[in-house]
Short mmCIF file of C-alpha atoms in Angstrom, two decimals:
data_model
loop_
_atom_site.label_atom_id
_atom_site.label_comp_id
_atom_site.label_asym_id
_atom_site.label_seq_id
_atom_site.Cartn_x
_atom_site.Cartn_y
_atom_site.Cartn_z
CA MET A 1 29.51 107.56 6.18
CA SER A 2 26.65 105.31 5.08
CA ALA A 3 26.66 101.61 5.94
CA PRO A 4 28.53 99.59 3.28
CA GLY A 5 25.48 97.46 2.51
CA ALA A 6 23.35 100.53 1.84
CA VAL A 7 26.00 102.02 -0.44
CA VAL A 8 26.33 98.78 -2.42
CA ALA A 9 22.55 98.54 -2.83
CA PHE A 10 22.40 101.99 -4.41
CA LEU A 11 25.43 101.33 -6.62
CA GLU A 12 23.77 98.16 -7.88
CA LEU A 13 20.64 100.16 -8.72
CA LEU A 14 22.69 102.78 -10.55
CA ASN A 15 24.40 100.05 -12.62
CA VAL A 16 27.15 102.41 -13.74
CA GLN A 17 28.96 101.52 -16.96
CA PRO A 18 32.69 102.11 -17.65
CA GLY A 19 33.20 105.55 -19.13
CA GLU A 20 29.85 106.86 -17.94
CA ARG A 21 29.73 110.31 -16.37
CA VAL A 22 28.15 110.29 -12.90
CA LEU A 23 27.09 113.14 -10.63
CA GLU A 24 27.27 112.31 -6.95
CA VAL A 25 25.26 114.51 -4.56
CA GLY A 26 26.86 114.51 -1.11
CA THR A 27 30.57 113.77 -1.14
CA GLY A 28 31.00 112.95 2.54
CA THR A 29 34.29 111.15 3.10
CA GLY A 30 34.74 110.56 -0.63
CA TRP A 31 34.40 106.80 -0.24
CA THR A 32 31.44 106.40 -2.62
CA ALA A 33 33.10 108.68 -5.18
CA ALA A 34 36.15 106.40 -5.00
CA LEU A 35 33.95 103.33 -5.55
CA LEU A 36 32.28 104.94 -8.55
CA THR A 37 35.68 105.86 -9.98
CA ALA A 38 36.91 102.30 -9.44
CA LEU A 39 33.89 101.09 -11.43
CA GLY A 40 35.13 103.15 -14.37
CA ALA A 41 32.87 106.18 -14.05
CA GLY A 42 33.93 109.77 -14.58
CA VAL A 43 32.79 111.25 -11.28
CA THR A 44 31.78 114.78 -10.37
CA THR A 45 30.81 114.99 -6.72
CA ILE A 46 29.29 117.99 -4.94
CA GLU A 47 29.36 118.76 -1.23
CA ILE A 48 27.80 121.75 0.54
CA ASP A 49 30.29 121.83 3.43
CA PRO A 50 33.61 123.27 2.24
CA VAL A 51 35.62 121.66 5.05
CA ILE A 52 34.23 118.21 4.27
CA ALA A 53 34.68 118.78 0.54
CA SER A 54 38.32 119.82 0.96
CA ALA A 55 39.14 116.81 3.14
CA ALA A 56 37.46 114.44 0.66
CA ASP A 57 39.29 116.03 -2.27
CA GLN A 58 42.66 115.58 -0.54
CA ARG A 59 41.78 112.01 0.40
CA LEU A 60 40.75 111.11 -3.15
CA ARG A 61 43.87 112.66 -4.68
CA ALA A 62 46.17 110.98 -2.16
CA THR A 63 44.72 107.57 -3.01
CA GLY A 64 44.79 108.07 -6.77
CA PHE A 65 41.09 108.52 -7.50
CA ASP A 66 40.47 111.17 -10.14
CA ALA A 67 37.11 112.65 -9.14
CA VAL A 68 36.09 116.29 -9.54
CA VAL A 69 35.01 117.68 -6.15
CA LEU A 70 32.75 120.74 -6.20
CA ILE A 71 31.45 122.88 -3.33
CA GLY A 72 27.81 123.87 -3.57
CA ASP A 73 24.18 123.05 -2.94
CA GLY A 74 23.59 119.53 -4.20
CA ALA A 75 19.97 120.39 -5.00
CA GLU A 76 21.28 122.54 -7.87
CA GLY A 77 23.51 119.79 -9.23
CA ALA A 78 26.44 120.81 -11.41
CA PRO A 79 24.84 122.80 -14.27
CA GLU A 80 28.16 123.80 -15.85
CA SER A 81 29.41 120.21 -16.10
CA GLY A 82 27.24 118.99 -18.97
CA LEU A 83 24.93 115.97 -19.00
CA PHE A 84 25.48 112.91 -16.83
CA GLY A 85 24.58 109.30 -17.41
CA GLY A 86 23.65 108.85 -13.78
CA VAL A 87 23.00 110.75 -10.55
CA HIS A 88 23.88 109.05 -7.27
CA VAL A 89 22.40 110.73 -4.19
CA THR A 90 23.75 110.07 -0.70
CA CYS A 91 21.18 112.14 1.25
CA ALA A 92 17.42 111.81 1.59
CA VAL A 93 14.97 114.07 -0.21
CA THR A 94 11.25 114.62 0.06
CA GLU A 95 11.13 116.22 -3.41
CA ILE A 96 13.48 115.22 -6.24
CA PRO A 97 15.13 118.49 -7.35
CA TYR A 98 14.38 119.03 -11.04
CA PRO A 99 17.96 120.12 -11.86
CA TRP A 100 18.98 116.48 -11.36
CA VAL A 101 16.56 115.51 -14.12
CA GLU A 102 17.67 118.35 -16.38
CA GLN A 103 21.32 117.36 -15.99
CA THR A 104 20.78 113.68 -16.82
CA ARG A 105 20.77 112.50 -20.43
CA PRO A 106 17.70 110.65 -21.74
CA GLY A 107 17.99 107.04 -20.63
CA GLY A 108 20.19 108.03 -17.69
CA ARG A 109 19.35 107.00 -14.14
CA ILE A 110 18.82 108.76 -10.83
CA VAL A 111 19.05 106.79 -7.58
CA ALA A 112 18.07 108.50 -4.35
CA PRO A 113 16.67 107.90 -0.86
CA TRP A 114 13.12 109.27 -0.91
CA GLN A 115 11.91 110.38 2.53
CA PRO A 116 8.27 111.53 2.34
CA GLU A 117 6.54 113.40 5.14
CA PHE A 118 4.63 110.25 6.14
CA GLY A 119 6.32 106.98 7.08
CA ASP A 120 9.72 105.48 6.40
CA GLY A 121 12.15 106.23 3.57
CA HIS A 122 12.40 104.33 0.29
CA LYS A 123 15.03 103.73 -2.37
CA VAL A 124 13.88 105.09 -5.71
CA LEU A 125 15.32 104.38 -9.16
CA LEU A 126 14.26 106.85 -11.86
CA THR A 127 15.02 106.82 -15.59
CA VAL A 128 15.03 110.11 -17.48
CA THR A 129 12.89 110.20 -20.61
CA GLU A 130 13.28 112.05 -23.91
CA ASP A 131 10.56 114.51 -22.92
CA GLY A 132 12.33 115.63 -19.73
CA ARG A 133 10.56 113.51 -17.13
CA ALA A 134 11.99 110.98 -14.67
CA ILE A 135 10.00 107.80 -14.02
CA GLY A 136 10.68 104.78 -11.84
CA ARG A 137 9.72 102.55 -8.94
CA LEU A 138 10.32 102.31 -5.21
CA THR A 139 12.70 99.43 -4.59
CA GLY A 140 13.54 99.14 -0.88
CA THR A 141 14.03 100.87 2.44
CA ALA A 142 16.41 103.81 2.90
CA HIS A 143 17.27 105.81 6.02
CA TYR A 144 19.60 108.72 5.26
CA MET A 145 20.29 112.22 6.53
CA MET A 146 18.15 114.81 4.73
CA LEU A 147 19.47 117.11 2.03
CA ARG A 148 20.27 120.30 3.90
CA SER A 149 17.98 122.53 1.82
CA GLN A 150 15.02 120.19 2.49
CA ARG A 151 15.44 119.71 6.21
CA GLY A 152 12.35 120.56 8.17
CA GLY A 153 10.89 118.58 11.01
CA PHE A 154 7.55 117.82 12.54
CA HIS A 155 5.75 120.82 13.97
CA LEU A 156 2.25 121.39 15.30
CA PRO A 157 0.40 124.64 14.56
CA GLU A 158 0.90 127.27 17.23
CA ASP A 159 -2.79 127.25 18.12
CA THR A 160 -3.88 123.74 19.16
CA ALA A 161 -7.00 124.84 21.01
CA GLY A 162 -10.56 124.09 19.99
CA ALA A 163 -10.01 120.51 18.89
CA ALA A 164 -12.95 118.29 18.05
CA GLU A 165 -12.92 115.02 20.01
CA THR A 166 -14.18 111.83 18.41
CA GLY A 167 -13.43 108.12 18.40
CA THR A 168 -12.12 105.69 15.80
CA CYS A 169 -12.19 101.92 15.50
CA LEU A 170 -9.09 102.01 13.30
CA ASP A 171 -5.98 101.35 15.38
CA PRO A 172 -3.48 104.19 14.71
CA ARG A 173 -0.59 101.81 15.33
CA GLN A 174 -1.95 99.54 12.63
CA VAL A 175 -1.84 102.47 10.20
CA THR A 176 1.78 103.35 10.94
CA GLU A 177 2.96 99.74 11.08
CA GLY A 178 0.87 98.38 8.22
CA GLY A 179 3.94 97.97 6.03
CA TYR A 180 6.08 99.87 3.57
CA GLY A 181 3.31 99.64 0.99
CA ALA A 182 0.95 101.47 3.33
CA ASP A 183 3.60 104.13 3.95
CA ALA A 184 4.10 104.68 0.22
CA ALA A 185 0.37 104.78 -0.48
CA ILE A 186 -0.47 107.26 2.27
CA ALA A 187 2.52 109.45 1.44
CA GLY A 188 1.49 109.46 -2.20
CA MET A 189 -2.12 110.39 -1.51
CA LEU A 190 -1.29 112.91 1.25
CA PRO A 191 2.12 114.36 0.36
CA ASP A 192 1.76 117.33 2.74
CA VAL A 193 0.77 115.38 5.85
CA MET A 194 3.49 114.81 8.45
CA ALA A 195 3.29 111.92 10.88
CA LEU A 196 5.04 111.44 14.20
CA PRO A 197 4.38 108.13 16.00
CA GLN A 198 5.08 108.37 19.72
CA HIS A 199 5.86 105.23 21.67
CA GLU A 200 5.75 105.41 25.43
CA THR A 201 5.58 102.63 28.01
CA GLY A 202 2.18 101.06 27.55
CA ARG A 203 0.97 103.88 25.32
CA PHE A 204 0.97 104.80 21.61
CA GLU A 205 -0.02 108.11 20.04
CA LEU A 206 0.05 109.30 16.45
CA LEU A 207 0.54 113.01 15.86
CA LEU A 208 -0.39 114.44 12.46
CA ALA A 209 0.12 117.93 11.03
CA ASP A 210 0.06 119.46 7.59
CA THR A 211 3.14 121.19 6.23
CA GLY A 212 1.19 124.42 5.85
CA GLY A 213 0.71 124.59 9.61
CA THR A 214 -3.07 124.85 9.45
CA SER A 215 -4.34 121.56 10.86
CA TRP A 216 -3.34 118.85 13.32
CA ALA A 217 -4.57 115.64 14.89
CA ARG A 218 -3.64 113.50 17.88
CA VAL A 219 -4.82 109.88 17.90
CA SER A 220 -4.35 107.98 21.15
CA ARG A 221 -4.44 104.21 21.19
CA THR A 222 -6.53 102.79 24.02
CA GLY A 223 -6.95 99.34 25.44
CA GLY A 224 -10.45 99.05 24.01
CA ALA A 225 -12.11 98.75 20.62
CA GLU A 226 -12.33 102.52 20.11
CA HIS A 227 -9.40 104.93 20.12
CA HIS A 228 -9.41 108.61 21.05
CA VAL A 229 -9.09 111.29 18.34
CA ARG A 230 -8.52 115.03 18.73
CA GLN A 231 -8.20 117.09 15.55
CA ALA A 232 -8.47 120.74 14.63
CA GLY A 233 -8.07 123.13 11.74
CA PRO A 234 -9.77 123.36 8.35
CA ARG A 235 -8.77 119.78 7.57
CA ARG A 236 -9.53 116.60 9.49
CA LEU A 237 -6.16 114.95 9.09
CA TRP A 238 -6.92 111.70 10.87
CA ASP A 239 -9.99 111.22 8.68
CA GLU A 240 -7.84 111.81 5.58
CA VAL A 241 -5.15 109.38 6.74
CA ALA A 242 -7.74 106.76 7.69
CA ASP A 243 -9.40 107.08 4.27
CA ALA A 244 -6.03 106.73 2.53
CA TYR A 245 -5.21 103.66 4.58
CA GLN A 246 -8.54 102.04 3.73
CA ARG A 247 -7.95 102.75 0.03
CA TRP A 248 -4.63 100.94 0.33
CA VAL A 249 -6.38 97.99 2.00
CA GLY A 250 -8.85 98.01 -0.89
CA TRP A 251 -5.93 97.64 -3.31
CA GLY A 252 -5.14 94.30 -1.70
CA ARG A 253 -2.59 95.82 0.71
CA ALA A 254 -0.36 96.67 -2.23
CA GLU A 255 3.34 95.96 -1.69
CA ARG A 256 5.86 98.79 -2.00
CA SER A 257 7.13 97.43 -5.32
CA ARG A 258 3.79 98.32 -6.91
CA PHE A 259 4.39 102.03 -6.30
CA GLY A 260 6.46 104.41 -8.36
CA MET A 261 7.26 108.06 -8.91
CA THR A 262 7.18 110.48 -11.82
CA VAL A 263 8.94 113.84 -11.77
CA GLY A 264 7.35 116.01 -14.46
CA GLN A 265 8.84 118.65 -16.72
CA ASN A 266 7.73 121.33 -14.26
CA GLY A 267 9.40 119.48 -11.40
CA HIS A 268 6.05 118.38 -9.97
CA GLN A 269 6.36 114.98 -8.31
CA VAL A 270 3.57 112.39 -8.23
CA ILE A 271 3.25 108.84 -6.93
CA TRP A 272 1.48 106.11 -8.88
CA CYS A 273 0.42 102.53 -8.32
CA ASP A 274 1.16 99.72 -10.80
CA ASP A 275 1.40 102.01 -13.84
CA PRO A 276 2.57 105.62 -14.33
CA THR A 277 -0.88 106.50 -15.66
CA ASN A 278 -2.53 105.45 -12.37
CA ILE A 279 -1.55 108.52 -10.35
CA ILE A 280 -2.62 108.55 -6.70
CA THR A 281 -1.20 111.98 -5.80
CA PRO A 282 -3.87 114.70 -5.90
#
């Protein structure tokens, strides 16, 4: 079960109105579905694990909360249940599944924990438009378990030989700890680059790999002015990350609240800065 404060923060973003139909993705214990019902929403909640779904359904019924509990893949939503005024997501996603947009009426809201490949997770609040898009801003930090169908994990290419060795004056720890705005910017510009900071006693390394498994980089922080870089593959991932970081610095170290997301009619997801027309995703 998510921490109460995190649940409340998402419920406040959703701003559910009495009588509104809400789809919840990830039933869990049923606690959030009960809260949504108590707020006056008509709740349909979907859970992929049948044992968890059954226990939540029994718990909700026993306590008098009239929510519809479905078993299925939350990424598909509930296509036979009509349109919803809101979608409340209790698991993290790297890509917003387009069925959530399709199943939300124009003007309806989607709140979800967005966990990109690079950096920490963010709360996102999207509003569905008449033309079938979903647009909104990043609003805070979110650390949630990943949606089962989007679970992956950091992995280096099988062949890590033949790396080019260079140096960099940019501290890799500075890049990963530059702030949530830096995380959002780099994730937006490099959506397929995975990052794994490694903290050891007296040592810091940043591992980078692309999701296609073609390229990798290892940046080791030293005690001097120049840090050690090894990178291989058709891409130079550290160079790309360093360039993205410097672009963010050039934007005045933009705060997270300046970044937003648009999910298009084709389901393609892009990140923008300040205005939805200023897209930073390639």
